Amino acid sequence: MASETKQAVESTVVATSEKEVDNEHDLVAGITLLDVLNKWQLVLAWIGLLLVSFTNYLDSVTVGTYFVYALSEFERLSVEGALSAIFGVIALGIQGVLATLAGEIHSFTIVAASVCLITLAFILEASAPGIGTLIAGFSIYAVGLMTSKFMIYVLTAELSNMRHRSLSLGAANLPAMISQLGGAKMAESVLKRLSWRWGIALWCIMIPVASIPLLAALFIGRRKVHQKGMLEIPASRKRRVLGIWAKLLEQDLIGCVLLAAGCALLFLPIPLEHGGVERYASAHCVAPTVIGFCVLIAFGIWEAKFALNPLFPKRLIRNKNVLGPCLASLCGGFSLSFLLPYFYVYVMVTSQLSISSATYITLTLTLTNAFAQLCYGALVSWMQRPKWLFVANMGLLVLGGGLQLAFPDPHSQLAGLVAAQIVSGFGFGGFMNVLVLAQASTLPQDVPVLSAAYIILANFSTSVAGAVAGGMWTTILVKNLEQYLPSEIKDQARAIMGSLTVAQSYEWGSPEREAIILAHKKTFRHFFVGFIVTASMAFLLSFICDDIHVGKIDEERSAAKRKAEEKEIPHAP
């Protein structure tokens, strides 16, 4: 009902100091691309957005496969978990910065910067002489990719209204289906004919070219805003830079740095330590962990007592339509990130599948996720009430985890394992409704903050899961290998753990290969159990939100905007 929806909106408008925010004013969104672009320019913007999304997913699929062979070449496959943790830490550190920049710098500049960063990263990775340069390139890539994905969320919000927001978010992820279907064959073809280095180098050309349509649409949008006099430009570049720096400090740059530093120190030592948890007990590993724990405590104190604009504003934390879905997203992200880093290696070792087939199995979950997002988006546009669909999605996530535990063998139970991945993918497809529920119950200008908070929580779970998965892989797998390997090759346990090539070098059906397969199965059972536990937590947390009618939210905001425009236009005498 309209009164119910209005109450939900008004409940989010709280005092920012001692004054209460004016509800009518805050319901009016700022100038968006939807307001300034004509029909064909909007088509160009959507084509560009989908193309950038497509390349983001396609390079993730192919480069993820290339990295397995790159790490195997450097005999550091165990670092795969550390890469997940590094990605999560970087994502944590830059979201607050991106949320600030999105309000201060035009989208054209931010998207162009992300293209440059990703291209530079691929140049470093393709020419990497060792593991250090490879990780450095990956770190720059993580910054560029997270910037690009953040802008996809923000631009999708600018190109859609609330009723169709879920459908638009699903459409923005639709290219994942095509890229993941073609990415596996592309990676296999490149690895057979060229090498992982050439595979990465190809993206140095493809990324800039694919970004041209979106950059063109954003440039047109910026020009129109300039022409209408709606964009204020500082008198000098120096003043603009100083203004942005002051805004970053005001918007909690210190909090972002503390959070990223604390997570890096706390979560990276275990997966980076090639000897696993046993060698982690040494002083050079324990010290960073203790310091990281202290830094995270300092982060909590800073956010609670000193931050002018905390990363997670109190008015949003107190809103259960933000808190519940975001916490569910945190747990769901943990379950996904806990499983994926070593899943490709597990499938390749325990089956006789080709590179492309194993990649397809690995991507089944995320491929289904992309398809499900589009379906759920259409359902939300029709139903206009996303809550119970979100709850059902989390239930499917738990069911998918149980099926994975029941059908873990990709050689003899392939159909069951694929079905489990599909069910889990339909569960994960509902996570876009987290943003819909949060954005529907807050103010339009909170979109960048909510996008940043959503990505921060998702990548915090990635950092934690990557660290835990890396620690389990380097510890439990080695113990299982030492237990089951024939006595004459027990000393090869760490070499087998550290390289897919070494593990596959033993002939299928031989006692050595059977022992390697058994050790991997025993190890991965722990990963499946972790998936179920965290998915169950996400299911319980999904109930903590209201049954919001997003169509009524649109009506309230449109009415407020019309009323504001009528006040600005003087009536003719």
Tab-separated table of N, CA and C in Angstrom, residues 373-497:
chain	number	residue	atom	x	y	z
A	373	GLN	N	19.876	-14.106	-12.492
A	373	GLN	CA	19.712	-12.681	-12.201
A	373	GLN	C	18.727	-12.033	-13.166
A	374	LEU	N	18.831	-12.397	-14.435
A	374	LEU	CA	17.920	-11.829	-15.433
A	374	LEU	C	16.489	-12.297	-15.177
A	375	CYS	N	16.326	-13.579	-14.883
A	375	CYS	CA	14.985	-14.121	-14.602
A	375	CYS	C	14.383	-13.474	-13.358
A	376	TYR	N	15.191	-13.376	-12.299
A	376	TYR	CA	14.697	-12.780	-11.064
A	376	TYR	C	14.401	-11.296	-11.249
A	377	GLY	N	15.213	-10.630	-12.091
A	377	GLY	CA	14.949	-9.223	-12.367
A	377	GLY	C	13.591	-9.027	-13.016
A	378	ALA	N	13.263	-9.896	-13.976
A	378	ALA	CA	11.950	-9.825	-14.622
A	378	ALA	C	10.837	-10.113	-13.615
A	379	LEU	N	11.066	-11.078	-12.718
A	379	LEU	CA	10.069	-11.406	-11.699
A	379	LEU	C	9.827	-10.237	-10.754
A	380	VAL	N	10.909	-9.576	-10.340
A	380	VAL	CA	10.760	-8.442	-9.427
A	380	VAL	C	10.042	-7.287	-10.119
A	381	SER	N	10.319	-7.065	-11.410
A	381	SER	CA	9.617	-6.016	-12.156
A	381	SER	C	8.122	-6.301	-12.223
A	382	TRP	N	7.768	-7.579	-12.271
A	382	TRP	CA	6.357	-7.966	-12.331
A	382	TRP	C	5.729	-7.985	-10.934
A	383	MET	N	6.398	-8.659	-9.975
A	383	MET	CA	5.866	-8.788	-8.616
A	383	MET	C	5.994	-7.482	-7.827
A	384	GLN	N	7.099	-6.772	-8.048
A	384	GLN	CA	7.430	-5.524	-7.363
A	384	GLN	C	7.665	-5.710	-5.864
A	385	ARG	N	7.860	-6.956	-5.435
A	385	ARG	CA	8.160	-7.255	-4.032
A	385	ARG	C	9.293	-8.286	-3.984
A	386	PRO	N	10.533	-7.857	-3.715
A	386	PRO	CA	11.677	-8.767	-3.840
A	386	PRO	C	11.987	-9.631	-2.623
A	387	LYS	N	11.374	-9.368	-1.456
A	387	LYS	CA	11.842	-10.033	-0.233
A	387	LYS	C	11.758	-11.549	-0.301
A	388	TRP	N	10.571	-12.095	-0.571
A	388	TRP	CA	10.401	-13.542	-0.460
A	388	TRP	C	11.117	-14.288	-1.577
A	389	LEU	N	11.317	-13.621	-2.683
A	389	LEU	CA	12.152	-14.210	-3.729
A	389	LEU	C	13.595	-14.324	-3.235
A	390	PHE	N	14.064	-13.306	-2.522
A	390	PHE	CA	15.410	-13.312	-1.945
A	390	PHE	C	15.556	-14.438	-0.924
A	391	VAL	N	14.552	-14.618	-0.070
A	391	VAL	CA	14.588	-15.698	0.928
A	391	VAL	C	14.636	-17.062	0.236
A	392	ALA	N	13.820	-17.234	-0.804
A	392	ALA	CA	13.818	-18.503	-1.546
A	392	ALA	C	15.175	-18.766	-2.190
A	393	ASN	N	15.809	-17.712	-2.692
A	393	ASN	CA	17.140	-17.864	-3.292
A	393	ASN	C	18.147	-18.402	-2.284
A	394	MET	N	18.106	-17.874	-1.073
A	394	MET	CA	19.046	-18.341	-0.041
A	394	MET	C	18.763	-19.797	0.342
A	395	GLY	N	17.488	-20.189	0.281
A	395	GLY	CA	17.159	-21.594	0.519
A	395	GLY	C	17.745	-22.499	-0.556
A	396	LEU	N	17.690	-22.050	-1.810
A	396	LEU	CA	18.304	-22.808	-2.909
A	396	LEU	C	19.815	-22.923	-2.729
A	397	LEU	N	20.421	-21.891	-2.159
A	397	LEU	CA	21.863	-21.910	-1.925
A	397	LEU	C	22.235	-23.025	-0.948
A	398	VAL	N	21.452	-23.162	0.105
A	398	VAL	CA	21.698	-24.239	1.079
A	398	VAL	C	21.497	-25.602	0.424
A	399	LEU	N	20.427	-25.735	-0.358
A	399	LEU	CA	20.162	-26.998	-1.054
A	399	LEU	C	21.306	-27.348	-1.996
A	400	GLY	N	21.809	-26.361	-2.723
A	400	GLY	CA	22.929	-26.598	-3.634
A	400	GLY	C	24.164	-27.077	-2.907
A	401	GLY	N	24.438	-26.507	-1.734
A	401	GLY	CA	25.579	-26.961	-0.945
A	401	GLY	C	25.426	-28.406	-0.503
A	402	GLY	N	24.209	-28.778	-0.096
A	402	GLY	CA	23.974	-30.166	0.298
A	402	GLY	C	24.159	-31.134	-0.856
A	403	LEU	N	23.717	-30.743	-2.046
A	403	LEU	CA	23.891	-31.595	-3.226
A	403	LEU	C	25.366	-31.745	-3.601
A	404	GLN	N	26.151	-30.682	-3.418
A	404	GLN	CA	27.583	-30.785	-3.705
A	404	GLN	C	28.266	-31.763	-2.759
A	405	LEU	N	27.828	-31.766	-1.517
A	405	LEU	CA	28.397	-32.711	-0.552
A	405	LEU	C	27.978	-34.139	-0.882
A	406	ALA	N	26.771	-34.311	-1.439
A	406	ALA	CA	26.278	-35.647	-1.779
A	406	ALA	C	26.884	-36.171	-3.078
A	407	PHE	N	27.229	-35.276	-4.010
A	407	PHE	CA	27.799	-35.683	-5.307
A	407	PHE	C	29.125	-34.952	-5.549
A	408	PRO	N	30.185	-35.333	-4.829
A	408	PRO	CA	31.438	-34.572	-4.907
A	408	PRO	C	32.402	-35.012	-6.002
A	409	ASP	N	32.152	-36.181	-6.627
A	409	ASP	CA	33.144	-36.768	-7.535
A	409	ASP	C	32.875	-36.357	-8.986
A	410	PRO	N	33.736	-35.522	-9.596
A	410	PRO	CA	33.508	-35.105	-10.986
A	410	PRO	C	33.760	-36.205	-12.011
A	411	HIS	N	34.313	-37.351	-11.582
A	411	HIS	CA	34.566	-38.453	-12.521
A	411	HIS	C	33.378	-39.409	-12.584
A	412	SER	N	32.893	-39.862	-11.425
A	412	SER	CA	31.808	-40.845	-11.402
A	412	SER	C	30.448	-40.230	-11.085
A	413	GLN	N	30.411	-38.988	-10.605
A	413	GLN	CA	29.149	-38.340	-10.240
A	413	GLN	C	29.027	-36.963	-10.908
A	414	LEU	N	29.464	-36.891	-12.152
A	414	LEU	CA	29.535	-35.598	-12.836
A	414	LEU	C	28.165	-34.941	-12.952
A	415	ALA	N	27.143	-35.709	-13.323
A	415	ALA	CA	25.801	-35.138	-13.497
A	415	ALA	C	25.284	-34.548	-12.190
A	416	GLY	N	25.489	-35.272	-11.091
A	416	GLY	CA	25.047	-34.775	-9.789
A	416	GLY	C	25.779	-33.516	-9.375
A	417	LEU	N	27.096	-33.471	-9.635
A	417	LEU	CA	27.882	-32.290	-9.276
A	417	LEU	C	27.454	-31.074	-10.096
A	418	VAL	N	27.192	-31.279	-11.386
A	418	VAL	CA	26.735	-30.176	-12.238
A	418	VAL	C	25.365	-29.679	-11.777
A	419	ALA	N	24.467	-30.615	-11.446
A	419	ALA	CA	23.143	-30.224	-10.950
A	419	ALA	C	23.269	-29.408	-9.665
A	420	ALA	N	24.189	-29.817	-8.792
A	420	ALA	CA	24.415	-29.076	-7.548
A	420	ALA	C	24.908	-27.662	-7.828
A	421	GLN	N	25.790	-27.528	-8.824
A	421	GLN	CA	26.295	-26.207	-9.192
A	421	GLN	C	25.177	-25.332	-9.770
A	422	ILE	N	24.284	-25.942	-10.544
A	422	ILE	CA	23.169	-25.188	-11.133
A	422	ILE	C	22.233	-24.676	-10.042
A	423	VAL	N	21.888	-25.547	-9.088
A	423	VAL	CA	21.013	-25.134	-7.986
A	423	VAL	C	21.661	-24.011	-7.183
A	424	SER	N	22.958	-24.159	-6.900
A	424	SER	CA	23.679	-23.107	-6.166
A	424	SER	C	23.689	-21.807	-6.956
A	425	GLY	N	23.839	-21.906	-8.282
A	425	GLY	CA	23.833	-20.714	-9.122
A	425	GLY	C	22.513	-19.977	-9.068
A	426	PHE	N	21.399	-20.720	-9.054
A	426	PHE	CA	20.096	-20.074	-8.922
A	426	PHE	C	19.959	-19.417	-7.553
A	427	GLY	N	20.608	-19.988	-6.546
A	427	GLY	CA	20.624	-19.342	-5.236
A	427	GLY	C	21.395	-18.038	-5.250
A	428	PHE	N	22.588	-18.066	-5.835
A	428	PHE	CA	23.414	-16.859	-5.892
A	428	PHE	C	22.793	-15.777	-6.764
A	429	GLY	N	21.954	-16.174	-7.709
A	429	GLY	CA	21.332	-15.190	-8.590
A	429	GLY	C	20.478	-14.172	-7.867
A	430	GLY	N	20.053	-14.491	-6.653
A	430	GLY	CA	19.212	-13.568	-5.897
A	430	GLY	C	19.953	-12.467	-5.188
A	431	PHE	N	21.290	-12.475	-5.245
A	431	PHE	CA	22.037	-11.475	-4.486
A	431	PHE	C	21.892	-10.066	-5.047
A	432	MET	N	21.477	-9.931	-6.307
A	432	MET	CA	21.235	-8.590	-6.834
A	432	MET	C	20.080	-7.913	-6.094
A	433	ASN	N	19.188	-8.719	-5.515
A	433	ASN	CA	18.074	-8.138	-4.773
A	433	ASN	C	18.528	-7.472	-3.483
A	434	VAL	N	19.760	-7.757	-3.045
A	434	VAL	CA	20.318	-7.053	-1.890
A	434	VAL	C	20.356	-5.556	-2.177
A	435	LEU	N	20.875	-5.199	-3.358
A	435	LEU	CA	20.942	-3.788	-3.734
A	435	LEU	C	19.553	-3.194	-3.945
A	436	VAL	N	18.650	-3.977	-4.514
A	436	VAL	CA	17.293	-3.474	-4.757
A	436	VAL	C	16.601	-3.150	-3.434
A	437	LEU	N	16.672	-4.070	-2.465
A	437	LEU	CA	16.050	-3.851	-1.160
A	437	LEU	C	16.670	-2.651	-0.450
A	438	ALA	N	17.998	-2.548	-0.523
A	438	ALA	CA	18.686	-1.449	0.160
A	438	ALA	C	18.382	-0.108	-0.494
A	439	GLN	N	18.441	-0.062	-1.829
A	439	GLN	CA	18.215	1.202	-2.532
A	439	GLN	C	16.760	1.650	-2.429
A	440	ALA	N	15.841	0.693	-2.348
A	440	ALA	CA	14.423	1.046	-2.261
A	440	ALA	C	14.070	1.655	-0.911
A	441	SER	N	14.834	1.347	0.126
A	441	SER	CA	14.495	1.818	1.470
A	441	SER	C	15.407	2.941	1.943
A	442	THR	N	16.214	3.507	1.032
A	442	THR	CA	17.087	4.627	1.383
A	442	THR	C	16.898	5.752	0.373
A	443	LEU	N	17.731	6.764	0.469
A	443	LEU	CA	17.607	7.927	-0.403
A	443	LEU	C	18.335	7.705	-1.721
A	444	PRO	N	17.893	8.340	-2.810
A	444	PRO	CA	18.551	8.148	-4.111
A	444	PRO	C	20.034	8.485	-4.091
A	445	GLN	N	20.433	9.512	-3.322
A	445	GLN	CA	21.844	9.890	-3.291
A	445	GLN	C	22.703	8.914	-2.498
A	446	ASP	N	22.087	7.916	-1.882
A	446	ASP	CA	22.846	6.893	-1.157
A	446	ASP	C	23.328	5.766	-2.068
A	447	VAL	N	22.986	5.820	-3.364
A	447	VAL	CA	23.343	4.725	-4.275
A	447	VAL	C	24.842	4.436	-4.287
A	448	PRO	N	25.741	5.451	-4.435
A	448	PRO	CA	27.176	5.132	-4.413
A	448	PRO	C	27.628	4.507	-3.095
A	449	VAL	N	27.090	5.022	-1.966
A	449	VAL	CA	27.476	4.483	-0.656
A	449	VAL	C	27.013	3.038	-0.516
A	450	LEU	N	25.780	2.759	-0.947
A	450	LEU	CA	25.256	1.398	-0.856
A	450	LEU	C	26.015	0.444	-1.775
A	451	SER	N	26.340	0.910	-2.977
A	451	SER	CA	27.122	0.073	-3.895
A	451	SER	C	28.477	-0.249	-3.283
A	452	ALA	N	29.111	0.775	-2.681
A	452	ALA	CA	30.409	0.562	-2.043
A	452	ALA	C	30.289	-0.399	-0.865
A	453	ALA	N	29.253	-0.214	-0.029
A	453	ALA	CA	29.071	-1.082	1.134
A	453	ALA	C	28.825	-2.525	0.709
A	454	TYR	N	28.007	-2.698	-0.328
A	454	TYR	CA	27.720	-4.042	-0.837
A	454	TYR	C	28.999	-4.734	-1.306
A	455	ILE	N	29.822	-4.006	-2.063
A	455	ILE	CA	31.054	-4.599	-2.586
A	455	ILE	C	32.070	-4.809	-1.470
A	456	ILE	N	32.119	-3.876	-0.490
A	456	ILE	CA	33.036	-4.038	0.642
A	456	ILE	C	32.722	-5.327	1.390
A	457	LEU	N	31.452	-5.552	1.713
A	457	LEU	CA	31.076	-6.755	2.458
A	457	LEU	C	31.351	-8.015	1.649
A	458	ALA	N	31.015	-7.970	0.357
A	458	ALA	CA	31.261	-9.141	-0.490
A	458	ALA	C	32.745	-9.467	-0.548
A	459	ASN	N	33.578	-8.439	-0.624
A	459	ASN	CA	35.013	-8.686	-0.753
A	459	ASN	C	35.699	-8.892	0.587
A	460	PHE	N	35.080	-8.430	1.665
A	460	PHE	CA	35.581	-8.824	2.983
A	460	PHE	C	35.441	-10.330	3.140
A	461	SER	N	34.295	-10.854	2.711
A	461	SER	CA	34.106	-12.306	2.764
A	461	SER	C	35.091	-13.012	1.841
A	462	THR	N	35.418	-12.391	0.695
A	462	THR	CA	36.406	-12.973	-0.211
A	462	THR	C	37.774	-13.052	0.448
A	463	SER	N	38.151	-12.001	1.182
A	463	SER	CA	39.440	-11.990	1.871
A	463	SER	C	39.508	-13.089	2.924
A	464	VAL	N	38.464	-13.165	3.738
A	464	VAL	CA	38.447	-14.178	4.797
A	464	VAL	C	38.437	-15.577	4.190
A	465	ALA	N	37.556	-15.788	3.211
A	465	ALA	CA	37.441	-17.111	2.598
A	465	ALA	C	38.720	-17.505	1.881
A	466	GLY	N	39.349	-16.556	1.183
A	466	GLY	CA	40.604	-16.857	0.496
A	466	GLY	C	41.691	-17.274	1.459
A	467	ALA	N	41.765	-16.580	2.613
A	467	ALA	CA	42.770	-16.930	3.619
A	467	ALA	C	42.504	-18.313	4.207
A	468	VAL	N	41.237	-18.573	4.546
A	468	VAL	CA	40.894	-19.876	5.131
A	468	VAL	C	41.110	-20.996	4.121
A	469	ALA	N	40.653	-20.782	2.885
A	469	ALA	CA	40.817	-21.807	1.847
A	469	ALA	C	42.291	-22.074	1.571
A	470	GLY	N	43.094	-21.006	1.492
A	470	GLY	CA	44.525	-21.183	1.257
A	470	GLY	C	45.204	-21.935	2.382
A	471	GLY	N	44.823	-21.612	3.623
A	471	GLY	CA	45.392	-22.324	4.765
A	471	GLY	C	45.011	-23.794	4.780
A	472	MET	N	43.750	-24.088	4.455
A	472	MET	CA	43.309	-25.485	4.412
A	472	MET	C	44.016	-26.249	3.294
A	473	TRP	N	44.149	-25.600	2.139
A	473	TRP	CA	44.770	-26.274	0.994
A	473	TRP	C	46.223	-26.629	1.284
A	474	THR	N	46.963	-25.683	1.849
A	474	THR	CA	48.389	-25.909	2.089
A	474	THR	C	48.649	-26.793	3.302
A	475	THR	N	47.645	-27.027	4.115
A	475	THR	CA	47.842	-27.831	5.328
A	475	THR	C	47.169	-29.196	5.221
A	476	ILE	N	45.843	-29.192	5.021
A	476	ILE	CA	45.099	-30.456	5.004
A	476	ILE	C	45.487	-31.300	3.802
A	477	LEU	N	45.633	-30.661	2.625
A	477	LEU	CA	45.980	-31.435	1.433
A	477	LEU	C	47.347	-32.093	1.573
A	478	VAL	N	48.319	-31.361	2.103
A	478	VAL	CA	49.662	-31.943	2.278
A	478	VAL	C	49.607	-33.131	3.230
A	479	LYS	N	48.870	-33.000	4.331
A	479	LYS	CA	48.747	-34.113	5.284
A	479	LYS	C	48.088	-35.320	4.624
A	480	ASN	N	47.036	-35.076	3.852
A	480	ASN	CA	46.361	-36.188	3.179
A	480	ASN	C	47.259	-36.835	2.125
A	481	LEU	N	48.016	-36.029	1.406
A	481	LEU	CA	48.952	-36.583	0.420
A	481	LEU	C	50.021	-37.429	1.101
A	482	GLU	N	50.566	-36.940	2.185
A	482	GLU	CA	51.585	-37.700	2.913
A	482	GLU	C	51.010	-38.990	3.494
A	483	GLN	N	49.711	-38.983	3.785
A	483	GLN	CA	49.078	-40.181	4.342
A	483	GLN	C	48.795	-41.233	3.274
A	484	TYR	N	48.349	-40.800	2.086
A	484	TYR	CA	47.885	-41.756	1.085
A	484	TYR	C	48.888	-42.063	-0.023
A	485	LEU	N	49.875	-41.218	-0.255
A	485	LEU	CA	50.838	-41.475	-1.324
A	485	LEU	C	51.685	-42.706	-1.018
A	486	PRO	N	52.059	-43.470	-2.053
A	486	PRO	CA	53.006	-44.582	-1.850
A	486	PRO	C	54.300	-44.062	-1.226
A	487	SER	N	54.949	-44.899	-0.450
A	487	SER	CA	56.122	-44.472	0.326
A	487	SER	C	57.226	-43.886	-0.548
A	488	GLU	N	57.379	-44.390	-1.784
A	488	GLU	CA	58.486	-43.925	-2.623
A	488	GLU	C	58.299	-42.491	-3.136
A	489	ILE	N	57.088	-41.939	-3.093
A	489	ILE	CA	56.894	-40.552	-3.571
A	489	ILE	C	56.281	-39.649	-2.494
A	490	LYS	N	56.316	-40.076	-1.235
A	490	LYS	CA	55.773	-39.229	-0.165
A	490	LYS	C	56.484	-37.882	-0.088
A	491	ASP	N	57.764	-37.862	-0.468
A	491	ASP	CA	58.511	-36.606	-0.408
A	491	ASP	C	58.081	-35.617	-1.494
A	492	GLN	N	57.214	-36.064	-2.406
A	492	GLN	CA	56.719	-35.188	-3.470
A	492	GLN	C	55.391	-34.516	-3.111
A	493	ALA	N	54.959	-34.667	-1.857
A	493	ALA	CA	53.642	-34.158	-1.457
A	493	ALA	C	53.508	-32.657	-1.702
A	494	ARG	N	54.506	-31.889	-1.301
A	494	ARG	CA	54.426	-30.436	-1.474
A	494	ARG	C	54.511	-30.036	-2.946
A	495	ALA	N	55.290	-30.760	-3.723
A	495	ALA	CA	55.385	-30.471	-5.157
A	495	ALA	C	54.047	-30.732	-5.843
A	496	ILE	N	53.364	-31.806	-5.454
A	496	ILE	CA	52.050	-32.126	-6.022
A	496	ILE	C	51.028	-31.071	-5.612
A	497	MET	N	51.087	-30.647	-4.356
A	497	MET	CA	50.178	-29.604	-3.878
A	497	MET	C	50.416	-28.278	-4.597
